PDB file of C-alpha atoms in Angstrom:
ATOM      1  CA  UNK A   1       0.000   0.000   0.000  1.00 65.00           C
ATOM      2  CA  UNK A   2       1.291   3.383  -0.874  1.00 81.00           C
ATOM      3  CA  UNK A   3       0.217   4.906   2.102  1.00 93.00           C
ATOM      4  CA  UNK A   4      -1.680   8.681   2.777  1.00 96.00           C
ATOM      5  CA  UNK A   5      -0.753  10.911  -0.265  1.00 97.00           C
ATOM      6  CA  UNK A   6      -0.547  14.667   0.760  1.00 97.00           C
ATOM      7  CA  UNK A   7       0.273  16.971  -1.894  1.00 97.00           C
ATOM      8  CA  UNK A   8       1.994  19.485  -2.566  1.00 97.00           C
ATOM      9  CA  UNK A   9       4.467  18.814  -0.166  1.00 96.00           C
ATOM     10  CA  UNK A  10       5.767  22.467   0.091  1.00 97.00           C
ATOM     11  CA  UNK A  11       3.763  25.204  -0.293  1.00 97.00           C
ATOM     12  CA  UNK A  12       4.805  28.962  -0.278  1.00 97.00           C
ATOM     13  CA  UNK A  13       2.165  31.329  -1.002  1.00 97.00           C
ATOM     14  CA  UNK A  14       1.436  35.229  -0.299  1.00 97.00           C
ATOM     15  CA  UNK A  15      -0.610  36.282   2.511  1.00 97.00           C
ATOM     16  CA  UNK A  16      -4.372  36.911   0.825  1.00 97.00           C
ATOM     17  CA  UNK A  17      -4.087  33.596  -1.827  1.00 97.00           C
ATOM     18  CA  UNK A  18      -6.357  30.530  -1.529  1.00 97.00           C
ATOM     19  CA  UNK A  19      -4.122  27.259  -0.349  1.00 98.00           C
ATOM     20  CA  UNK A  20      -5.651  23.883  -1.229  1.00 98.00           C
ATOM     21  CA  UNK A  21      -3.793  20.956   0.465  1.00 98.00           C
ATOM     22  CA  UNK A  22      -4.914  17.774  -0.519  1.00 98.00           C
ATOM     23  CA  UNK A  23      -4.969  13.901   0.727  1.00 98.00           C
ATOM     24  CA  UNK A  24      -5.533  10.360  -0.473  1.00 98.00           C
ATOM     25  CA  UNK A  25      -6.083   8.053   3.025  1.00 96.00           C
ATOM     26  CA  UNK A  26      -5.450   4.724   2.719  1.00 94.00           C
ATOM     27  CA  UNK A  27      -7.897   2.472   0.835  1.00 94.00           C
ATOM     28  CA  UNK A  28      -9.925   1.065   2.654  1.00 91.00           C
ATOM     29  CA  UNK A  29      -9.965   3.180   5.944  1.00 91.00           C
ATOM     30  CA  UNK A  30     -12.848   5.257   6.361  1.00 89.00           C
ATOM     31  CA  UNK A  31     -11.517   8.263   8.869  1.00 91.00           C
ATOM     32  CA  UNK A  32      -9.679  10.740   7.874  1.00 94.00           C
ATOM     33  CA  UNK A  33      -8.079  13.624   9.939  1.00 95.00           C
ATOM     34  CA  UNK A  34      -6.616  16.942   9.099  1.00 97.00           C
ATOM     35  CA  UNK A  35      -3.702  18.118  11.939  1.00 96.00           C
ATOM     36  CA  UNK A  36      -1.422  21.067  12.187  1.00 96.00           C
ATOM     37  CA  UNK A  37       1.324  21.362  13.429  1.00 95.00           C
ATOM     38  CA  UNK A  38       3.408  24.187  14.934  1.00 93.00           C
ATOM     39  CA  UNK A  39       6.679  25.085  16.914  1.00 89.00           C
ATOM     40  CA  UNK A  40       4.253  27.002  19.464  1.00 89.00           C
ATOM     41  CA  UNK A  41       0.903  24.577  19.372  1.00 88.00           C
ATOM     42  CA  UNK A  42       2.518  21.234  18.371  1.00 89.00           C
ATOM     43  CA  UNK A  43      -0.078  19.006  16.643  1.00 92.00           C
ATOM     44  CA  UNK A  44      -3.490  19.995  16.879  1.00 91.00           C
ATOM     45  CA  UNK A  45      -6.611  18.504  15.064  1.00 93.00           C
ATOM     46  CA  UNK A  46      -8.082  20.193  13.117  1.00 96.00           C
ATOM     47  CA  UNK A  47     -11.057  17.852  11.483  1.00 95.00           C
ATOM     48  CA  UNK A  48     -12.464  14.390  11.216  1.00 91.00           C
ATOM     49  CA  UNK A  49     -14.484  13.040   8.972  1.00 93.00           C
ATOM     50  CA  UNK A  50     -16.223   9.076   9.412  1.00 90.00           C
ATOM     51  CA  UNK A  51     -17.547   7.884   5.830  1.00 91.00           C
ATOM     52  CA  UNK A  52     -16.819  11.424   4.459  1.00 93.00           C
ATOM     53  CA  UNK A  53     -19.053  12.816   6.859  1.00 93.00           C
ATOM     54  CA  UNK A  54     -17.431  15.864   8.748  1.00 93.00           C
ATOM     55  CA  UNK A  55     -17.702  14.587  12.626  1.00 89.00           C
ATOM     56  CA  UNK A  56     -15.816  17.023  14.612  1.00 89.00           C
ATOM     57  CA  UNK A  57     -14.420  20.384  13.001  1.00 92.00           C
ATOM     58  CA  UNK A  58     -14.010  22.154  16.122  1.00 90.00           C
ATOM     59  CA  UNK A  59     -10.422  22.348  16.261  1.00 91.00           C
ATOM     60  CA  UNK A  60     -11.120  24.506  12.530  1.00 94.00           C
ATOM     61  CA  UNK A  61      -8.924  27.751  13.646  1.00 89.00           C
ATOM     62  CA  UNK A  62     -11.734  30.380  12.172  1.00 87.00           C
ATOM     63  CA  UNK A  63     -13.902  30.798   8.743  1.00 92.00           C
ATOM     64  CA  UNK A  64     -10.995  31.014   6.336  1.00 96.00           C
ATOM     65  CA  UNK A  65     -10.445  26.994   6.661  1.00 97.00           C
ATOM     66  CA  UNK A  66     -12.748  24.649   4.972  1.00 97.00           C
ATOM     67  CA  UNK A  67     -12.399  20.758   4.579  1.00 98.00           C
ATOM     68  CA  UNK A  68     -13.876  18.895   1.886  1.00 97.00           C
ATOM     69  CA  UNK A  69     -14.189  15.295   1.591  1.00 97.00           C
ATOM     70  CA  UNK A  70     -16.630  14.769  -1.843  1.00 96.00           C
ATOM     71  CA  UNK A  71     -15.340  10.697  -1.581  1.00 95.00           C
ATOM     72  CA  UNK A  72     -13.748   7.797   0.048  1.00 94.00           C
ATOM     73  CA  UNK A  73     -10.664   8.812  -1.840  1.00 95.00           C
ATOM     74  CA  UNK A  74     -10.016  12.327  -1.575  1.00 96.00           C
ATOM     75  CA  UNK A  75      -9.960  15.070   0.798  1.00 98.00           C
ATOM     76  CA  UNK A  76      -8.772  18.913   0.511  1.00 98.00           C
ATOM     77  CA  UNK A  77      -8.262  21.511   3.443  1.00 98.00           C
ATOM     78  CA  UNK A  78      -8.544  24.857   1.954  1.00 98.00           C
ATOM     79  CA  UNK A  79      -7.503  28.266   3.820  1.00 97.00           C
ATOM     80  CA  UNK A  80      -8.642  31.436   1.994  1.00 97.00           C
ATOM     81  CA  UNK A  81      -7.684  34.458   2.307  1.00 96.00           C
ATOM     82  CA  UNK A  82      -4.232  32.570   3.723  1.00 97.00           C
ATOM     83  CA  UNK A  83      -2.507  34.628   6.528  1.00 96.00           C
ATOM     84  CA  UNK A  84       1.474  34.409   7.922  1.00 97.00           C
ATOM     85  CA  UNK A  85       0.229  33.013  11.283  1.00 96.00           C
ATOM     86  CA  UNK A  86      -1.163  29.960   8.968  1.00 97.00           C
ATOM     87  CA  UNK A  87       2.323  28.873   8.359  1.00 97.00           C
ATOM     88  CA  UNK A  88       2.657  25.129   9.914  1.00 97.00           C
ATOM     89  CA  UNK A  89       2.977  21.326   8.681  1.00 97.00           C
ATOM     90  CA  UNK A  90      -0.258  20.210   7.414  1.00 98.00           C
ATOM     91  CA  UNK A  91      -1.196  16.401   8.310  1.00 97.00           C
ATOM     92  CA  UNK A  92      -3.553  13.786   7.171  1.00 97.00           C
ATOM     93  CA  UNK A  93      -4.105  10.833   9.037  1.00 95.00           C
ATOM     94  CA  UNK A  94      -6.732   7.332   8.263  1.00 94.00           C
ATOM     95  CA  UNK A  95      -7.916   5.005  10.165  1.00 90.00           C
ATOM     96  CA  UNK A  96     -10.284   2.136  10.007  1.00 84.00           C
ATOM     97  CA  UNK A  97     -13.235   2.927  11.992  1.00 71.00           C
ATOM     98  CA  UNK A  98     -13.048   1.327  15.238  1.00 66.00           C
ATOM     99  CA  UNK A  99     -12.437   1.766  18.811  1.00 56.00           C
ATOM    100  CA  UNK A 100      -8.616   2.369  19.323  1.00 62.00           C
ATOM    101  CA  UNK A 101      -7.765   2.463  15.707  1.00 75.00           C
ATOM    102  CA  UNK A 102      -4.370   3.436  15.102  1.00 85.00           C
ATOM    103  CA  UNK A 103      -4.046   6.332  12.579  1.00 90.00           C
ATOM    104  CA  UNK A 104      -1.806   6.524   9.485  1.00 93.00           C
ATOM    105  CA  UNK A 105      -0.384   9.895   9.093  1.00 94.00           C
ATOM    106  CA  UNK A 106       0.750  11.237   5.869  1.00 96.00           C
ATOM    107  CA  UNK A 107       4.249  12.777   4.770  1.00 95.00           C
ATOM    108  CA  UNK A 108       3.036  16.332   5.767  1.00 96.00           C
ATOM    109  CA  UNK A 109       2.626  19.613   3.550  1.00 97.00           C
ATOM    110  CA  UNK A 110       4.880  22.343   4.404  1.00 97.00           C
ATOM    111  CA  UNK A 111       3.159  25.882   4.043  1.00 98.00           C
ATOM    112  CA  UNK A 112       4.679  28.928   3.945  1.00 98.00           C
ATOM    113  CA  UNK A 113       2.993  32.159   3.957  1.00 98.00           C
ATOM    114  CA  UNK A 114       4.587  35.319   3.358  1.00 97.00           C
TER     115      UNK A 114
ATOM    116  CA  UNK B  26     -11.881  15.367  28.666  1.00 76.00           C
ATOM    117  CA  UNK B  27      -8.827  13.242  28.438  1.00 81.00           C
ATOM    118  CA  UNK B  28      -5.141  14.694  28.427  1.00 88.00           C
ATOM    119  CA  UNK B  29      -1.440  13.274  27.997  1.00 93.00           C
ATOM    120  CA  UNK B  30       1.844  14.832  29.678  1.00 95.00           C
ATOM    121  CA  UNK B  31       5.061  14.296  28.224  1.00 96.00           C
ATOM    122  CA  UNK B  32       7.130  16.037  31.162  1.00 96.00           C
ATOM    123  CA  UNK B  33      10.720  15.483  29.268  1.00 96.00           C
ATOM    124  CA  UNK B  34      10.864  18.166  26.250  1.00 95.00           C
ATOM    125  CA  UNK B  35      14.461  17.084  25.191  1.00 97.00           C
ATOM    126  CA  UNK B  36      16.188  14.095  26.437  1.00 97.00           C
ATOM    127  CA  UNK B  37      19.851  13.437  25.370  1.00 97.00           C
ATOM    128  CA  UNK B  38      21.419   9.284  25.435  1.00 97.00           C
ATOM    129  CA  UNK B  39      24.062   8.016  24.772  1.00 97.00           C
ATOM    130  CA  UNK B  40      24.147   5.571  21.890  1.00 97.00           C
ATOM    131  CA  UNK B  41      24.035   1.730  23.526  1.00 97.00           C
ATOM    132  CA  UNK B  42      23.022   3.254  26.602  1.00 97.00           C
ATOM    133  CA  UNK B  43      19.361   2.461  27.545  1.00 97.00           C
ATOM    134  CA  UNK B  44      15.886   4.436  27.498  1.00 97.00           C
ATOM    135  CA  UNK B  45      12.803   5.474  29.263  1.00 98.00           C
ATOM    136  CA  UNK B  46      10.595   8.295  27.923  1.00 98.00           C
ATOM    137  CA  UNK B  47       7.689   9.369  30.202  1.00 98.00           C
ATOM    138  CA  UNK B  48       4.434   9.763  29.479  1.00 97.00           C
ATOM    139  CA  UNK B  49       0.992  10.252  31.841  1.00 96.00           C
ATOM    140  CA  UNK B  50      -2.407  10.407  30.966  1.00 93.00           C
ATOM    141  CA  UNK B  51      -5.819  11.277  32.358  1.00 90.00           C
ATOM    142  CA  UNK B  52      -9.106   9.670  31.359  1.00 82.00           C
ATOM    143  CA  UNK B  53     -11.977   8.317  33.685  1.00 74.00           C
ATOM    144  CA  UNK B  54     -12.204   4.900  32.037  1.00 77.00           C
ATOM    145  CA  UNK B  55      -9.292   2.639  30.213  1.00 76.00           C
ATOM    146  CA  UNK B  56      -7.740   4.221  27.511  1.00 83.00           C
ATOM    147  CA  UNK B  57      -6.653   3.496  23.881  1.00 89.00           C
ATOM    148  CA  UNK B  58      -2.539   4.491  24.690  1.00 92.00           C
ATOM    149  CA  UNK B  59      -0.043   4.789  21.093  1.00 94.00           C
ATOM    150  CA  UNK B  60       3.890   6.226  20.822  1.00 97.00           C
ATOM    151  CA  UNK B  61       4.476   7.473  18.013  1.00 97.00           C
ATOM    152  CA  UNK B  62       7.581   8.601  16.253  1.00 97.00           C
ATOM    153  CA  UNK B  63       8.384  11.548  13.857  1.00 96.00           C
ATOM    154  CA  UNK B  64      11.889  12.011  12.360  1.00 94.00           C
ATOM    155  CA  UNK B  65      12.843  15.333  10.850  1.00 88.00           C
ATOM    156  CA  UNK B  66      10.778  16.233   7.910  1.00 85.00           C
ATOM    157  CA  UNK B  67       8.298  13.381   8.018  1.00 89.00           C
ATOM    158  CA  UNK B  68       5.118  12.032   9.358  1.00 91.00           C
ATOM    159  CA  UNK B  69       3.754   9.866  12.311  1.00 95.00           C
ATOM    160  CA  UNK B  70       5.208   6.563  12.690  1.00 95.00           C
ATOM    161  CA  UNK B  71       3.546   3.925  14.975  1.00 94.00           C
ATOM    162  CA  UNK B  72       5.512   2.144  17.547  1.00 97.00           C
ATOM    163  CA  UNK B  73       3.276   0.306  19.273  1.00 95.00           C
ATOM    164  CA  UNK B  74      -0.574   0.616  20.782  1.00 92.00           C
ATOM    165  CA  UNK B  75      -2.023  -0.614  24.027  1.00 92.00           C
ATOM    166  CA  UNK B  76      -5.767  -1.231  23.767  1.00 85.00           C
ATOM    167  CA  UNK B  77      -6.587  -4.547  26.641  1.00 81.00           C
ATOM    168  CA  UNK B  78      -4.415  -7.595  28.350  1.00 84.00           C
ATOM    169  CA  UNK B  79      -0.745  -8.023  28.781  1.00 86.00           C
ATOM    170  CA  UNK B  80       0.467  -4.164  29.848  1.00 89.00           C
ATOM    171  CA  UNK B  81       3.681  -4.682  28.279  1.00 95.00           C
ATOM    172  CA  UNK B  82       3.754  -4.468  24.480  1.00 96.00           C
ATOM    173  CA  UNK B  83       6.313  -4.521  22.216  1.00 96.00           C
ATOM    174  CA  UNK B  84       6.744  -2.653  19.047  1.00 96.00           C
ATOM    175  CA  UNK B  85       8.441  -1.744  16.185  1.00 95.00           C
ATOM    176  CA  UNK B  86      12.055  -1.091  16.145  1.00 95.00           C
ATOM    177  CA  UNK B  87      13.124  -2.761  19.528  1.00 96.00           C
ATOM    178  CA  UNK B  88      10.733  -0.789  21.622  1.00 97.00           C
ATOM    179  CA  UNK B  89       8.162  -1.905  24.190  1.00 97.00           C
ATOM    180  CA  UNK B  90       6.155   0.240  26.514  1.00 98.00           C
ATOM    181  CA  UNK B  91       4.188  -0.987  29.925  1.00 96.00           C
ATOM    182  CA  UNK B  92       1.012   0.302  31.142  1.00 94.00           C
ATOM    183  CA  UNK B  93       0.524   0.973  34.616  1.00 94.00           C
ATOM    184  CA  UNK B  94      -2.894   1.637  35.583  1.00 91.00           C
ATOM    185  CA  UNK B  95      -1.996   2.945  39.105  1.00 91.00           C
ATOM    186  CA  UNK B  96       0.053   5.631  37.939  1.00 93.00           C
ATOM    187  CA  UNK B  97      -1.949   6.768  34.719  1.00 93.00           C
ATOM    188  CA  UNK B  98       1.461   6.155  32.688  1.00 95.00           C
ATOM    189  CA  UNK B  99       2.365   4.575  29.462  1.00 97.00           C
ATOM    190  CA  UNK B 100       6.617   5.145  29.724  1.00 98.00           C
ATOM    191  CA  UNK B 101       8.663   3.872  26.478  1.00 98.00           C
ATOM    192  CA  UNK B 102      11.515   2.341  26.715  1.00 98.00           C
ATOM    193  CA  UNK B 103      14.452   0.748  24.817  1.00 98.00           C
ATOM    194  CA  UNK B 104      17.483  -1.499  26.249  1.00 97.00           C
ATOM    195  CA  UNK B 105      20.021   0.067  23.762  1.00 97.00           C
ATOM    196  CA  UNK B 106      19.510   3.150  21.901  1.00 97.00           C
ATOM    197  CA  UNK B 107      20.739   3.552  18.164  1.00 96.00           C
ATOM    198  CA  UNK B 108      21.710   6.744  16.657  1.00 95.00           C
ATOM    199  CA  UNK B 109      18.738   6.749  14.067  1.00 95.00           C
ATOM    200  CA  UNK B 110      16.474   6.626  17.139  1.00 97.00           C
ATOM    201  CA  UNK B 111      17.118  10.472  17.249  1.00 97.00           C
ATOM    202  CA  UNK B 112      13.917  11.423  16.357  1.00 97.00           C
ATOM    203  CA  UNK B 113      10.842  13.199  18.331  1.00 97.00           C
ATOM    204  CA  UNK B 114       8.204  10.239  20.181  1.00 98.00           C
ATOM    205  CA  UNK B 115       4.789  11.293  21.094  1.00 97.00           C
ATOM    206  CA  UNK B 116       1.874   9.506  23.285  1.00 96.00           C
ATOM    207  CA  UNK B 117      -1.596   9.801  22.776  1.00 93.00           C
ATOM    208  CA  UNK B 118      -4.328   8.644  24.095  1.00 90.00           C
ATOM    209  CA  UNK B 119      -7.681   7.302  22.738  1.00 85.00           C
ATOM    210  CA  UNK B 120     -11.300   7.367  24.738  1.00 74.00           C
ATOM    211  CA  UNK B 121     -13.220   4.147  24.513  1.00 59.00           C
ATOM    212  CA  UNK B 122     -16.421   5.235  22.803  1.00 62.00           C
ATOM    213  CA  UNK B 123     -17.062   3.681  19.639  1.00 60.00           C
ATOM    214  CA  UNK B 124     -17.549   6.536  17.116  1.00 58.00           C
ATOM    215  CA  UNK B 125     -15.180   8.866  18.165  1.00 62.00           C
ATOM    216  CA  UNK B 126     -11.679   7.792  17.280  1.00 73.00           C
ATOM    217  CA  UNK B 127      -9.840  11.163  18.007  1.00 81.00           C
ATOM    218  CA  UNK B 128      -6.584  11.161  19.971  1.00 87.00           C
ATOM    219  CA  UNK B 129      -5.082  13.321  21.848  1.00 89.00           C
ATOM    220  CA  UNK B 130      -1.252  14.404  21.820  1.00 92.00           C
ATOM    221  CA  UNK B 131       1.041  15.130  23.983  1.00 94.00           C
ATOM    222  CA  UNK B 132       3.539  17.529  23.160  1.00 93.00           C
ATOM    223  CA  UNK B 133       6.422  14.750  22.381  1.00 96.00           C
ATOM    224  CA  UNK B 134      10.411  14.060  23.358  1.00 97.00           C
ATOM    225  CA  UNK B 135      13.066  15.165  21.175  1.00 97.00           C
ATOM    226  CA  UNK B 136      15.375  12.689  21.481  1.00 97.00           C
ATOM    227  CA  UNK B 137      19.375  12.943  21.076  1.00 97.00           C
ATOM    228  CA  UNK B 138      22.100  10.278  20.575  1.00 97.00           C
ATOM    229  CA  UNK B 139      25.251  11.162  21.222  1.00 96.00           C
ATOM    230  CA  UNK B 140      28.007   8.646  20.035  1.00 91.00           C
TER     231      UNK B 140
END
């Protein structure tokens, strides 16, 4: 198995520009997560969705984030207007739904804003 | 709502020498315990998981971890350190209600190997 599939895997973008970050979980699992994380914060979560169903978005910092998942096999986190503070890894993470299921995380997207 | 301490921010070893990194938890009921690993530039790894039965579990890479019930900890360890363990380990901690699989982190060990 390939794994979770984040792309791009650095992004540098100007403050005010739309960032899309995408993710392909693992086939199969049916949770996926969104986390950030930062020097200051470490890793927070950010999202979950069960069966592409948004379960818990209260870690979403404010309006400018959105998450998306339209199918098992994709999912974007989009921040718009984008803002220097946003700067931070960007994680996915499956899991098989279960009690205790250990999650997969991704390679991480690097974002930059300047 | 459940929470995990990592009290050591940096811990430095010696390579060969042995390890313990420490980690408590709080959560009213058994918990779902993981260590995870994260080398520069990359992802998550899991080590190992505790979830029921024998408290000591072994995982990946040489490592085992014990769950001790008494003292709300779940402390990693290793007999003999290798310098690609250098690398930052974080616990987290699972609740036990089926439909919500979040986890909580701590704020991880940054570990050092010196030869």
């Amino acid at each position: 198995d390939a794994g979770v599939i984040q792309s791009p895997r650095h992004e540098v973008t100007e403050m005010g520009q739309e960032v899309t970050l995408r993710c392909k979980p693992i086939s199969g699992h049916n949770s996926l997560f969104w986390y950030r994380q930062t020097m200051m914060r470490g890793l927070e979560l950010l999202i979950y969705f069960n069966n592409n169903v948004p379960i818990d978005d209260s870690g979403m910092p404010e309006d400018r984030f959105s998450a998306k998942m339209p199918n098992a096999s994709f999912s974007t986190l989009k921040i718009q207007p984008s803002e220097p503070r946003d700067s931070a890894v960007y994680f996915c993470a499956s899991s098989l739904r279960d009690r205790g299921s250990e999650q997969y995380f991704g390679p991480g997207t690097r974002l930059t804003v300047t | 709502a459940q929470s995990v301490t990592q009290p050591d921010i940096h811990i430095t070893v010696s390579e060969g020498a042995s390890l313990e990194l420490r980690c408590n938890y709080s959560y009213g009921a058994t918990p779902y315990l993981f260590w995870y690993v994260q080398s520069p530039g990359q992802g998550l790894q899991l080590l190992l998981k505790y979830f029921s039965g024998d408290t000591l579990v072994q995982g990946i890479k040489g490592f085992e971890a014990e769950f001790k019930r008494s003292q709300s900890s779940f402390n990693l360890r290793k007999p003999s350190v290798h310098w690609s363990d250098a690398a930052e380990y974080f616990c987290a901690v699972g609740i036990s209600n089926f439909g919500n699989e979040k986890l909580t982190f701590g704020t991880g060990t940054r570990l050092t190997i010196i030869p």
